[in-house]
Short mmCIF file of C-alpha atoms in Angstrom, two decimals:
data_model
loop_
_atom_site.label_atom_id
_atom_site.label_comp_id
_atom_site.label_asym_id
_atom_site.label_seq_id
_atom_site.Cartn_x
_atom_site.Cartn_y
_atom_site.Cartn_z
CA MET A 1 29.11 -13.29 6.87
CA GLY A 2 27.47 -10.64 4.75
CA THR A 3 24.21 -10.89 6.63
CA THR A 4 25.87 -10.67 10.00
CA LEU A 5 27.86 -7.65 8.92
CA ASP A 6 24.78 -5.87 7.61
CA LEU A 7 22.84 -6.57 10.79
CA ARG A 8 25.63 -5.24 12.91
CA MET A 9 25.63 -2.07 10.85
CA VAL A 10 21.89 -1.75 11.06
CA PHE A 11 21.62 -2.37 14.77
CA GLY A 12 25.04 -1.08 15.77
CA GLN A 13 23.89 2.02 17.57
CA ARG A 14 21.30 0.28 19.71
CA GLN A 15 23.76 -2.43 20.67
CA ALA A 16 26.14 0.09 22.15
CA GLY A 17 24.11 0.57 25.30
CA THR A 18 22.62 -2.86 25.72
CA SER A 19 23.70 -6.44 26.16
CA THR A 20 21.19 -7.66 23.57
CA THR A 21 22.90 -9.52 20.76
CA VAL A 22 22.04 -9.17 17.10
CA ALA A 23 20.62 -12.67 17.01
CA GLU A 24 18.20 -11.81 19.82
CA LEU A 25 16.75 -8.77 18.07
CA PRO A 26 13.48 -9.50 16.31
CA ASP A 27 13.45 -8.73 12.60
CA ASP A 28 11.17 -6.10 11.12
CA ALA A 29 8.71 -8.65 9.77
CA SER A 30 8.18 -10.15 13.23
CA LEU A 31 7.65 -6.73 14.79
CA VAL A 32 5.23 -5.70 12.05
CA ALA A 33 3.30 -8.96 12.45
CA ALA A 34 3.08 -8.41 16.20
CA ALA A 35 2.03 -4.78 15.73
CA ARG A 36 -0.67 -5.87 13.30
CA ASN A 37 -2.07 -8.05 16.03
CA GLY A 38 -2.32 -5.09 18.36
CA ASP A 39 1.07 -5.24 20.07
CA ARG A 40 1.84 -1.55 20.57
CA ALA A 41 5.19 -2.27 22.24
CA ALA A 42 6.29 -3.94 19.01
CA PHE A 43 5.33 -0.83 17.10
CA GLY A 44 7.30 1.18 19.66
CA GLN A 45 10.34 -0.90 18.75
CA LEU A 46 9.76 -0.11 15.10
CA TYR A 47 9.67 3.56 16.08
CA ASP A 48 13.03 3.21 17.81
CA ARG A 49 14.41 1.49 14.76
CA TYR A 50 13.07 3.86 12.10
CA ALA A 51 12.63 7.25 13.77
CA ARG A 52 16.00 8.49 12.50
CA MET A 53 15.17 7.52 8.94
CA VAL A 54 11.79 9.26 9.04
CA HIS A 55 13.29 12.31 10.73
CA GLY A 56 16.01 12.54 8.09
CA ILE A 57 13.62 12.16 5.17
CA LEU A 58 11.43 14.93 6.55
CA LEU A 59 14.35 17.19 7.46
CA ALA A 60 15.47 16.93 3.83
CA ARG A 61 12.14 18.37 2.70
CA VAL A 62 10.40 20.55 5.29
CA PRO A 63 11.43 23.31 7.74
CA GLY A 64 13.16 21.97 10.84
CA SER A 65 10.52 23.44 13.13
CA GLU A 66 7.86 21.23 11.53
CA VAL A 67 9.77 17.97 11.59
CA ALA A 68 8.91 16.73 15.09
CA ASP A 69 5.15 16.97 14.51
CA LEU A 70 5.44 15.36 11.12
CA VAL A 71 7.51 12.47 12.49
CA HIS A 72 4.59 11.71 14.79
CA ASP A 73 2.12 12.09 11.93
CA VAL A 74 4.05 9.61 9.81
CA PHE A 75 4.22 6.93 12.49
CA LEU A 76 0.60 7.36 13.54
CA SER A 77 -0.46 7.18 9.92
CA ALA A 78 1.63 4.04 9.43
CA LEU A 79 0.10 2.43 12.50
CA ARG A 80 -3.41 3.12 11.25
CA ARG A 81 -2.59 1.80 7.78
CA LEU A 82 -0.48 -1.13 8.90
CA ASP A 83 -3.04 -3.60 7.72
CA THR A 84 -2.59 -2.37 4.10
CA LEU A 85 1.08 -3.43 4.10
CA ARG A 86 1.27 -6.57 2.00
CA ASP A 87 4.84 -7.64 2.74
CA ASN A 88 5.88 -7.21 6.39
CA SER A 89 9.55 -7.23 5.48
CA ALA A 90 9.01 -4.19 3.21
CA PHE A 91 8.11 -2.00 6.19
CA GLY A 92 11.11 0.32 5.81
CA GLY A 93 10.51 1.22 2.18
CA TRP A 94 6.79 1.59 2.81
CA LEU A 95 7.39 3.89 5.79
CA ALA A 96 9.87 5.95 3.76
CA MET A 97 7.20 6.40 1.08
CA ILE A 98 4.68 7.60 3.67
CA ALA A 99 7.24 10.09 5.01
CA ARG A 100 7.99 11.46 1.53
CA ASN A 101 4.28 11.73 0.73
CA ARG A 102 3.66 13.48 4.04
CA ALA A 103 6.33 16.05 3.20
CA THR A 104 4.68 16.61 -0.20
CA ASP A 105 1.30 17.06 1.48
CA TYR A 106 2.84 19.57 3.85
CA HIS A 107 4.00 21.77 0.97
CA ARG A 108 0.68 21.47 -0.85
CA ARG A 109 -1.24 22.66 2.16
CA ARG A 110 0.93 25.58 3.11
CA THR A 111 1.14 27.37 -0.21
CA GLU A 112 -0.61 30.40 1.19
CA MET A 113 1.53 30.69 4.29
CA THR A 114 4.63 32.89 4.49
CA GLU A 115 7.74 30.94 5.30
CA VAL A 116 9.93 32.39 8.04
CA PRO A 117 13.64 31.87 7.38
CA GLU A 118 14.95 29.28 9.84
CA THR A 119 18.08 31.31 10.50
CA LEU A 120 16.04 34.33 11.63
CA GLY A 121 17.08 35.47 15.11
CA ARG A 122 20.12 33.22 15.32
CA ASP A 123 23.02 35.47 16.26
CA ASP A 124 25.34 32.83 17.66
CA PRO A 125 28.00 32.39 14.92
CA PRO A 126 28.46 28.61 15.30
CA GLN A 127 24.69 28.17 15.26
CA ALA A 128 24.35 30.40 12.24
CA GLU A 129 27.07 28.45 10.44
CA ALA A 130 25.44 25.11 11.24
CA HIS A 131 22.12 26.35 9.89
CA ALA A 132 23.79 27.72 6.79
CA VAL A 133 25.43 24.36 6.16
CA LEU A 134 22.12 22.59 6.73
CA GLU A 135 20.50 24.88 4.16
CA ALA A 136 23.32 24.10 1.75
CA VAL A 137 22.62 20.38 2.15
CA ARG A 138 18.90 20.96 1.68
CA SER A 139 19.54 22.90 -1.51
CA LEU A 140 21.12 19.84 -3.15
CA PRO A 141 19.10 17.68 -5.56
CA GLU A 142 16.65 15.43 -3.72
CA ALA A 143 18.52 12.26 -4.62
CA TYR A 144 21.60 13.57 -2.81
CA ARG A 145 20.20 15.50 0.14
CA GLU A 146 18.25 12.63 1.66
CA PRO A 147 21.17 10.16 1.97
CA LEU A 148 23.52 12.95 3.05
CA ILE A 149 21.18 14.02 5.85
CA LEU A 150 20.70 10.41 6.95
CA ARG A 151 24.49 9.98 6.98
CA LEU A 152 25.73 13.30 8.36
CA ILE A 153 22.88 14.24 10.70
CA GLU A 154 21.14 11.04 11.67
CA GLY A 155 24.42 9.14 11.97
CA MET A 156 23.37 6.22 9.81
CA THR A 157 25.97 4.41 7.71
CA GLY A 158 25.53 3.85 3.98
CA PRO A 159 24.64 0.16 4.39
CA GLU A 160 22.15 1.08 7.08
CA ILE A 161 20.52 3.72 4.85
CA ALA A 162 20.14 1.13 2.10
CA ALA A 163 18.71 -1.49 4.45
CA ARG A 164 16.27 0.92 6.04
CA THR A 165 14.96 2.69 2.95
CA GLY A 166 14.91 -0.29 0.61
CA LEU A 167 17.28 1.43 -1.85
CA THR A 168 20.19 -0.50 -3.30
CA PRO A 169 23.59 -0.05 -1.59
CA GLY A 170 25.11 0.91 -4.95
CA SER A 171 22.69 3.75 -5.49
CA VAL A 172 23.09 5.03 -1.93
CA ARG A 173 26.87 4.99 -2.22
CA VAL A 174 26.85 6.83 -5.54
CA ASN A 175 24.44 9.46 -4.23
CA LEU A 176 26.46 9.98 -1.05
CA HIS A 177 29.63 10.42 -3.09
CA ARG A 178 28.10 12.82 -5.62
CA GLY A 179 26.17 14.71 -2.97
CA MET A 180 29.31 15.22 -0.88
CA LYS A 181 31.15 16.48 -3.95
CA GLN A 182 28.41 19.02 -4.69
CA LEU A 183 28.22 20.05 -1.04
CA ARG A 184 31.96 20.74 -0.93
CA GLU A 185 31.57 22.94 -4.00
CA LYS A 186 28.65 24.84 -2.49
CA LEU A 187 30.57 25.45 0.73
CA GLY A 188 33.70 26.41 -1.16
CA TRP A 189 35.66 23.61 0.46
CA SER A 190 38.42 21.98 -1.50
CA GLN A 191 38.89 18.21 -1.25
CA ASP A 192 41.68 18.66 1.33
CA HIS A 193 39.81 21.28 3.33
CA GLU A 194 41.01 21.62 6.93
CA MET B 1 40.36 10.03 -2.35
CA SER B 2 38.50 7.03 -0.92
CA ASP B 3 34.96 7.57 0.30
CA ASP B 4 35.03 4.60 2.68
CA TYR B 5 34.62 6.82 5.71
CA LEU B 6 31.64 8.59 4.15
CA TRP B 7 30.16 5.19 3.28
CA ASP B 8 30.52 3.21 6.50
CA ARG B 9 32.99 5.07 8.72
CA SER B 10 35.75 2.64 7.84
CA GLY B 11 39.17 3.66 6.57
CA LYS B 12 40.91 6.95 7.16
CA PRO B 13 38.51 9.56 8.58
CA ASP B 14 37.55 12.28 6.10
CA ARG B 15 38.01 15.60 7.89
CA ASP B 16 35.21 17.33 5.97
CA VAL B 17 32.79 14.57 6.83
CA GLU B 18 33.87 14.57 10.45
CA LYS B 19 33.40 18.33 10.66
CA LEU B 20 29.95 18.10 9.12
CA GLU B 21 28.96 15.28 11.48
CA GLN B 22 30.04 17.39 14.45
CA MET B 23 28.39 20.56 13.19
CA LEU B 24 25.11 19.03 12.07
CA GLY B 25 24.69 16.47 14.85
CA GLN B 26 22.58 18.97 16.79
CA PHE B 27 19.77 18.46 14.27
CA ARG B 28 19.64 14.71 14.86
CA GLN B 29 16.35 13.02 15.65
CA ASP B 30 15.45 13.26 19.33
CA VAL B 31 11.67 13.22 19.05
CA PRO B 32 10.17 10.94 21.71
CA PRO B 33 7.55 8.52 20.41
CA PRO B 34 3.89 9.49 20.56
CA ASP B 35 1.45 7.48 22.63
CA PHE B 36 0.65 4.63 20.25
CA GLY B 37 -1.73 3.18 22.80
CA GLN B 38 -4.31 5.85 21.94
CA VAL B 39 -4.43 4.94 18.26
CA PRO B 40 -7.30 2.76 17.09
CA MET B 41 -6.20 0.18 14.58
CA LYS B 42 -7.61 -2.80 12.79
CA VAL B 43 -6.72 -6.16 14.24
CA ARG B 44 -6.93 -9.04 11.82
CA GLU B 45 -8.93 -11.61 13.72
CA PHE B 46 -11.50 -11.43 16.45
CA PRO B 47 -12.67 -14.41 18.36
CA ARG B 48 -16.37 -13.87 18.03
CA ARG B 49 -18.64 -13.01 15.16
CA ARG B 50 -20.29 -10.31 17.24
CA MET B 51 -17.01 -8.48 17.15
CA TYR B 52 -17.16 -8.46 13.36
CA ARG B 53 -20.48 -6.74 13.46
CA TRP B 54 -19.23 -4.04 15.80
CA MET B 55 -16.15 -3.67 13.65
CA ALA B 56 -18.31 -3.24 10.58
CA VAL B 57 -20.26 -0.47 12.25
CA ALA B 58 -17.09 1.23 13.47
CA ALA B 59 -15.41 0.77 10.09
CA ALA B 60 -18.39 2.25 8.30
CA ALA B 61 -18.30 5.32 10.55
CA ALA B 62 -14.55 5.65 10.11
CA ALA B 63 -14.94 5.19 6.38
CA VAL B 64 -17.34 8.11 6.17
CA VAL B 65 -14.77 10.29 7.92
CA ALA B 66 -12.05 8.87 5.68
CA VAL B 67 -14.04 9.62 2.54
CA VAL B 68 -14.42 13.26 3.49
CA GLY B 69 -10.78 13.58 4.51
CA LEU B 70 -9.31 11.68 1.62
CA ARG B 71 -11.44 13.32 -1.01
CA TYR B 72 -10.23 16.66 0.34
CA ALA B 73 -6.63 15.49 0.41
CA ILE B 74 -6.62 14.33 -3.19
CA GLN B 75 -8.13 17.51 -4.61
CA GLN B 76 -4.77 18.75 -5.79
CA GLN B 77 -3.45 15.63 -7.46
CA PRO B 78 -2.05 16.22 -10.95
CA ALA B 79 -3.65 14.67 -14.06
CA THR B 80 -0.69 12.32 -14.44
CA LEU B 81 0.52 9.33 -12.51
CA TYR B 82 4.08 8.59 -11.49
CA VAL B 83 5.61 5.39 -12.80
CA ALA B 84 8.75 3.78 -11.40
CA ARG B 85 10.84 1.13 -13.08
CA LEU B 86 11.13 -2.03 -10.98
CA ALA B 87 13.04 -4.23 -13.43
CA GLY B 88 14.16 -4.27 -17.05
CA VAL B 89 13.18 -1.40 -19.30
CA PRO B 90 9.44 -0.73 -19.20
CA GLN B 91 8.16 1.93 -21.58
CA ILE B 92 5.56 4.66 -21.63
CA GLY B 93 4.55 4.58 -25.26
CA GLU B 94 7.89 4.46 -27.07
CA ARG B 95 9.79 6.13 -24.23
CA PRO B 96 11.94 3.86 -22.01
CA ILE B 97 11.69 4.49 -18.26
CA ALA B 98 15.11 4.77 -16.68
CA GLY B 99 14.09 5.56 -13.09
CA THR B 100 10.78 7.31 -12.67
CA ASP B 101 8.53 8.96 -15.21
CA GLN B 102 5.03 10.32 -15.58
CA MET B 103 2.16 8.77 -17.49
CA LYS B 104 -0.47 11.08 -18.94
CA ILE B 105 -4.08 10.31 -19.71
CA GLY B 106 -4.22 8.34 -22.95
CA GLN B 107 -0.71 6.95 -22.62
CA TYR B 108 0.17 3.28 -22.20
CA LEU B 109 2.71 1.62 -19.94
CA VAL B 110 4.17 -1.43 -21.67
CA THR B 111 6.36 -4.12 -20.13
CA ASP B 112 8.21 -6.83 -22.04
CA SER B 113 9.17 -10.27 -20.79
CA THR B 114 11.86 -8.91 -18.47
CA SER B 115 10.46 -5.64 -17.22
CA ARG B 116 8.20 -4.62 -14.35
CA ALA B 117 6.98 -1.23 -13.14
CA ARG B 118 5.04 0.42 -10.36
CA ILE B 119 2.35 3.05 -10.84
CA ASP B 120 1.68 5.37 -7.91
CA VAL B 121 -2.04 6.06 -8.03
CA GLY B 122 -1.92 9.52 -6.51
CA LEU B 123 -2.35 9.27 -2.77
CA ILE B 124 -4.75 6.36 -2.87
CA GLY B 125 -2.54 3.38 -3.61
CA GLU B 126 -0.12 1.68 -5.94
CA VAL B 127 -0.16 -0.80 -8.77
CA GLU B 128 2.64 -3.16 -9.74
CA VAL B 129 2.67 -4.19 -13.36
CA GLU B 130 4.12 -7.59 -14.22
CA PRO B 131 6.03 -8.54 -17.41
CA ASN B 132 4.25 -8.76 -20.78
CA SER B 133 1.56 -6.28 -19.79
CA ARG B 134 -0.04 -3.22 -21.36
CA VAL B 135 -1.73 -0.72 -19.05
CA GLY B 136 -3.32 2.55 -20.12
CA LEU B 137 -4.26 5.60 -18.07
CA VAL B 138 -7.91 6.38 -18.80
CA THR B 139 -8.51 9.07 -16.23
CA THR B 140 -7.15 10.37 -12.96
CA ARG B 141 -9.10 12.91 -10.95
CA PRO B 142 -10.14 13.28 -7.32
CA THR B 143 -13.28 11.21 -7.69
CA GLU B 144 -12.02 8.57 -10.09
CA HIS B 145 -8.78 6.89 -11.06
CA ARG B 146 -9.19 4.50 -13.96
CA LEU B 147 -6.64 2.31 -15.71
CA ALA B 148 -7.13 -0.07 -18.63
CA LEU B 149 -5.42 -3.46 -18.56
CA ASP B 150 -5.44 -4.71 -22.14
CA VAL B 151 -3.29 -7.72 -21.43
CA GLY B 152 -0.99 -8.99 -18.68
CA THR B 153 -1.05 -8.89 -14.91
CA LEU B 154 -1.18 -6.17 -12.29
CA HIS B 155 -1.26 -6.18 -8.51
CA ALA B 156 -3.24 -3.32 -6.95
CA ARG B 157 -3.04 -2.19 -3.37
CA ILE B 158 -5.53 0.55 -2.67
CA TRP B 159 -6.11 2.22 0.64
CA ALA B 160 -8.67 4.76 -0.57
CA PRO B 161 -12.36 4.55 0.24
CA PRO B 162 -14.25 2.11 -2.01
CA GLY B 163 -15.31 3.19 -5.46
CA LEU B 164 -12.41 5.47 -6.42
CA PHE B 165 -10.19 3.08 -8.35
CA PHE B 166 -11.22 1.13 -11.46
CA VAL B 167 -9.46 -1.03 -14.00
CA ASN B 168 -11.12 -1.62 -17.35
CA THR B 169 -10.44 -4.95 -19.00
CA PRO B 170 -11.74 -6.20 -22.34
CA SER B 171 -14.48 -8.19 -20.61
CA ALA B 172 -15.31 -6.42 -17.33
CA THR B 173 -14.36 -3.55 -15.07
CA ALA B 174 -12.62 -4.32 -11.80
CA ILE B 175 -13.80 -2.00 -9.02
CA ASP B 176 -11.81 -1.55 -5.87
CA LEU B 177 -13.88 -1.76 -2.71
CA GLY B 178 -10.90 -1.26 -0.42
CA CYS B 179 -8.60 -4.13 -1.16
CA THR B 180 -5.45 -5.74 -2.47
CA TYR B 181 -5.91 -7.82 -5.56
CA THR B 182 -4.30 -9.38 -8.61
CA LEU B 183 -5.89 -8.87 -11.99
CA THR B 184 -4.92 -10.87 -15.06
CA VAL B 185 -6.03 -10.56 -18.67
CA ASP B 186 -5.00 -13.05 -21.36
CA SER B 187 -4.51 -12.39 -25.05
CA ALA B 188 -8.13 -13.34 -25.77
CA GLY B 189 -9.45 -10.75 -23.35
CA ALA B 190 -10.51 -13.20 -20.66
CA GLY B 191 -9.80 -11.96 -17.15
CA GLN B 192 -9.40 -13.13 -13.59
CA LEU B 193 -9.72 -11.15 -10.36
CA ARG B 194 -8.05 -12.67 -7.31
CA VAL B 195 -8.64 -10.74 -4.08
CA ILE B 196 -5.86 -11.01 -1.54
CA LYS B 197 -7.34 -8.71 1.07
CA GLY B 198 -10.59 -6.83 1.48
CA TRP B 199 -13.19 -6.73 -1.28
CA GLY B 200 -13.28 -6.19 -5.02
CA SER B 201 -15.90 -6.49 -7.68
CA PHE B 202 -16.20 -7.23 -11.39
CA GLU B 203 -18.88 -5.50 -13.42
CA TYR B 204 -20.04 -5.69 -17.03
CA LYS B 205 -23.29 -4.18 -18.31
CA GLY B 206 -25.07 -4.54 -14.99
CA ARG B 207 -23.80 -8.06 -14.34
CA GLU B 208 -21.80 -7.89 -11.16
CA SER B 209 -19.81 -10.18 -8.87
CA PHE B 210 -18.58 -9.24 -5.41
CA VAL B 211 -15.34 -10.96 -4.60
CA PRO B 212 -14.16 -11.23 -0.99
CA GLU B 213 -10.71 -11.94 0.34
CA GLY B 214 -9.48 -15.39 -0.66
CA ALA B 215 -11.86 -15.67 -3.61
CA VAL B 216 -11.47 -15.56 -7.38
CA CYS B 217 -13.75 -14.46 -10.19
CA GLU B 218 -13.35 -15.11 -13.91
CA THR B 219 -14.69 -12.96 -16.71
CA ARG B 220 -15.13 -13.54 -20.46
CA PRO B 221 -15.50 -11.15 -23.41
CA GLY B 222 -19.10 -10.51 -24.30
CA ILE B 223 -20.42 -12.25 -21.20
CA GLY B 224 -18.89 -10.53 -18.21
CA PRO B 225 -18.06 -11.82 -14.76
CA GLY B 226 -18.83 -15.35 -13.69
CA THR B 227 -19.71 -16.59 -10.24
CA PRO B 228 -16.97 -16.04 -7.63
CA TYR B 229 -15.42 -19.06 -5.97
CA ARG B 230 -12.97 -19.70 -3.20
CA GLU B 231 -9.34 -20.20 -4.16
CA ASP B 232 -9.40 -23.69 -2.67
CA ALA B 233 -12.60 -24.74 -4.46
CA PRO B 234 -12.45 -28.25 -5.98
CA GLU B 235 -11.42 -28.41 -9.62
CA THR B 236 -14.69 -30.13 -10.50
CA LEU B 237 -16.62 -27.18 -9.08
CA ARG B 238 -14.53 -24.72 -11.08
CA ALA B 239 -15.06 -26.69 -14.27
CA ALA B 240 -18.80 -26.81 -13.68
CA LEU B 241 -18.89 -23.07 -13.00
CA GLU B 242 -16.99 -22.42 -16.24
CA LYS B 243 -19.66 -24.30 -18.17
CA PHE B 244 -22.55 -22.71 -16.28
CA ASP B 245 -21.27 -19.15 -16.45
CA PHE B 246 -19.64 -18.98 -19.86
CA GLU B 247 -21.06 -21.78 -21.95
CA ARG B 248 -24.62 -21.22 -20.76
CA ASP B 249 -24.82 -24.94 -20.00
CA SER B 250 -27.65 -25.21 -17.47
CA THR B 251 -26.93 -28.91 -16.91
CA ALA B 252 -23.69 -27.83 -15.26
CA LEU B 253 -25.74 -26.64 -12.28
CA ASP B 254 -26.06 -30.27 -11.18
CA GLY B 255 -22.28 -30.55 -11.00
CA ILE B 256 -22.02 -27.32 -9.01
CA LEU B 257 -24.65 -28.34 -6.49
CA HIS B 258 -23.21 -31.83 -6.17
CA THR B 259 -19.69 -30.58 -5.53
CA ALA B 260 -20.28 -27.47 -3.41
CA ARG B 261 -19.00 -27.70 0.14
CA ARG B 262 -19.80 -25.58 3.16
CA GLU B 263 -16.79 -23.46 2.19
CA ASP B 264 -18.41 -22.80 -1.18
CA ALA B 265 -21.47 -21.12 0.30
CA LEU B 266 -20.20 -17.86 -1.22
CA THR B 267 -20.63 -19.38 -4.68
CA LEU B 268 -24.07 -20.77 -3.93
CA TRP B 269 -25.24 -17.46 -2.48
CA HIS B 270 -24.23 -15.66 -5.69
CA LEU B 271 -26.02 -18.33 -7.73
CA LEU B 272 -29.30 -17.42 -6.03
CA ALA B 273 -29.13 -14.21 -8.05
CA ARG B 274 -28.16 -15.97 -11.28
CA THR B 275 -30.87 -18.56 -11.39
CA ALA B 276 -34.64 -18.42 -11.46
CA GLY B 277 -37.66 -20.62 -10.73
CA GLU B 278 -36.90 -24.28 -10.23
CA GLU B 279 -33.12 -23.76 -10.56
CA ARG B 280 -33.14 -21.17 -7.78
CA GLY B 281 -35.07 -23.57 -5.62
CA ARG B 282 -32.38 -26.24 -6.10
CA VAL B 283 -29.65 -23.74 -5.25
CA PHE B 284 -31.60 -22.79 -2.11
CA ASP B 285 -31.88 -26.41 -1.08
CA ARG B 286 -28.17 -27.06 -1.47
CA LEU B 287 -27.16 -23.85 0.30
CA ALA B 288 -29.58 -24.73 3.12
CA ILE B 289 -27.74 -28.03 3.58
CA VAL B 290 -24.20 -26.66 3.65
CA MET B 291 -25.12 -23.42 5.47
CA PRO B 292 -28.55 -23.62 7.12
CA PRO B 293 -30.50 -20.35 6.83
CA PRO B 294 -30.84 -18.30 10.01
CA ALA B 295 -34.19 -17.95 11.74
CA GLY B 296 -36.61 -15.90 9.71
CA VAL B 297 -35.13 -16.78 6.32
CA THR B 298 -37.62 -18.91 4.39
CA ARG B 299 -37.50 -20.73 1.08
CA ASP B 300 -40.46 -18.80 -0.26
CA GLY B 301 -38.95 -15.50 0.77
CA VAL B 302 -35.60 -16.20 -0.89
CA LEU B 303 -37.22 -17.52 -4.06
CA ALA B 304 -39.23 -14.30 -4.18
CA GLY B 305 -36.00 -12.30 -3.94
CA ASP B 306 -36.45 -10.89 -0.44
CA ARG B 307 -33.32 -8.76 -0.05
CA GLN B 308 -33.44 -8.65 3.73
CA MET B 309 -33.47 -12.45 3.87
CA LEU B 310 -30.57 -12.65 1.42
CA ASP B 311 -28.64 -10.24 3.62
CA GLN B 312 -29.43 -12.26 6.73
CA TRP B 313 -28.14 -15.39 5.09
CA TRP B 314 -25.06 -13.54 3.85
CA GLU B 315 -24.21 -12.65 7.43
CA GLU B 316 -23.96 -16.37 8.17
CA LEU B 317 -21.13 -16.72 5.66
CA GLY B 318 -18.70 -14.91 7.97
CA LEU B 319 -17.55 -12.57 5.22
CA HIS B 320 -18.35 -9.36 7.05
CA SER B 321 -21.64 -7.56 6.93
CA ALA B 322 -23.41 -6.99 3.63
CA THR B 323 -24.49 -3.59 4.83
CA TRP B 324 -21.18 -1.85 4.35
CA TRP B 325 -20.81 -2.57 0.65
CA ARG B 326 -24.42 -1.67 0.10
CA MET B 327 -23.42 1.73 1.47
CA TRP B 328 -20.90 2.19 -1.32
CA LYS B 329 -22.31 0.23 -4.16
CA GLY B 330 -26.06 0.31 -3.81
CA PRO B 331 -28.07 -2.87 -4.01
CA ALA B 332 -26.47 -6.30 -4.03
CA PRO B 333 -26.71 -8.36 -7.22
CA GLN B 334 -30.36 -8.26 -8.11
CA VAL B 335 -32.41 -11.42 -7.93
CA ARG B 336 -34.28 -11.68 -11.15
#
């Protein structure tokens, strides 16, 4: 029961537009094994499965304008290093680590560059508000901003975040709860905000 | 107020969360995948040995590029390593690790019978430390990362170019040559290197053993590394090697030669460098039976220590070319 429920949460979004059942979807370990043997289509499926996670991890750490290129960097780097992955079923946590390291590298290498505010030139009020809220999320402690971005922006559920990143469900839930509380305070929203 | 909706979208919708989802949804991932078909990658097995040779050449060229790139990338690594708790309450010195912590040069990571930890070795790899272990940080800089395993077990997975990661043990130094391995040290200082993937080596005062994937090498205080053997080597062969390597019992060579199979050619090849005169001749004869020498490799040449002939014979073992690790490590074990 528990396993079925978790799989439905993990694969829920992809099921919406396809007749493929959960049982028919290959697990990560099978896809990684196939990719290791040169099956690029299998790696493409891993991209479909993990792109939101990688995008969210990067968006939590680097300017939005850089994220698309870095998403590609992370997956290409993972493909090249795939043969160093010891446990195929640990692909998600391993990929998350590569994404976090890539974000760290990005900041190390751009210390001499001047950062342009992402809200510069955005006059449309709804757009400006959305960017301001995004900045508020990104100003939260790292432990909170990553799960909040995966939940609120990438549309992943808490159980899916835990399954994808290799974190425990308990820690994800606590960080979502505390992060949301801090975000409300930053935005000046009360608990019963309309 | 329940956070069920925030957690898994169940229960009564939280209006703040709904508003944020709607507002921020525009930033959601919509990056199409890159063309993975253009990316060269290693494939585990090739049908023909010729392919190995081409792979070795290509890997060597790629490794040169990787060395330059990686050495540049690690220039700015701090002189500390990050440590993450995996189980129980590991400690850095007397300080318990709750989540993650930093280990400085000179500090020790200590695990008890219930704790485990992971050390992130900068950008070059990671090390998992098993229970009842004591691991020190000797140095960490762009050109060298060195730990000391006093006792216990660690699993290292290193993706850096060869020769950047070292682990000192009481009886030998384990050198990463681009591999995944398990290193164990007992309370008497005796060690064992078990290579899961790639290559590793054990070194002590010029005595050196190269250990390929699927092989094991023992080491003893005051003596250094023994002769590597395959994980599936017969127990009688292991016992004979123990006597030959660590008890200096030359009569044990008979047992080794009698027991060695074709699969143990790795062991016999190493023994060519650890014997002399008549003993080396007997090792040659046995190796020639289980793995006939290729054309051009003669008994006289091998007994005289002809390195090119040793390399040619090594190629027959199917353990990748000898040339690549010569690139990183200099000469193979010297024939005395």
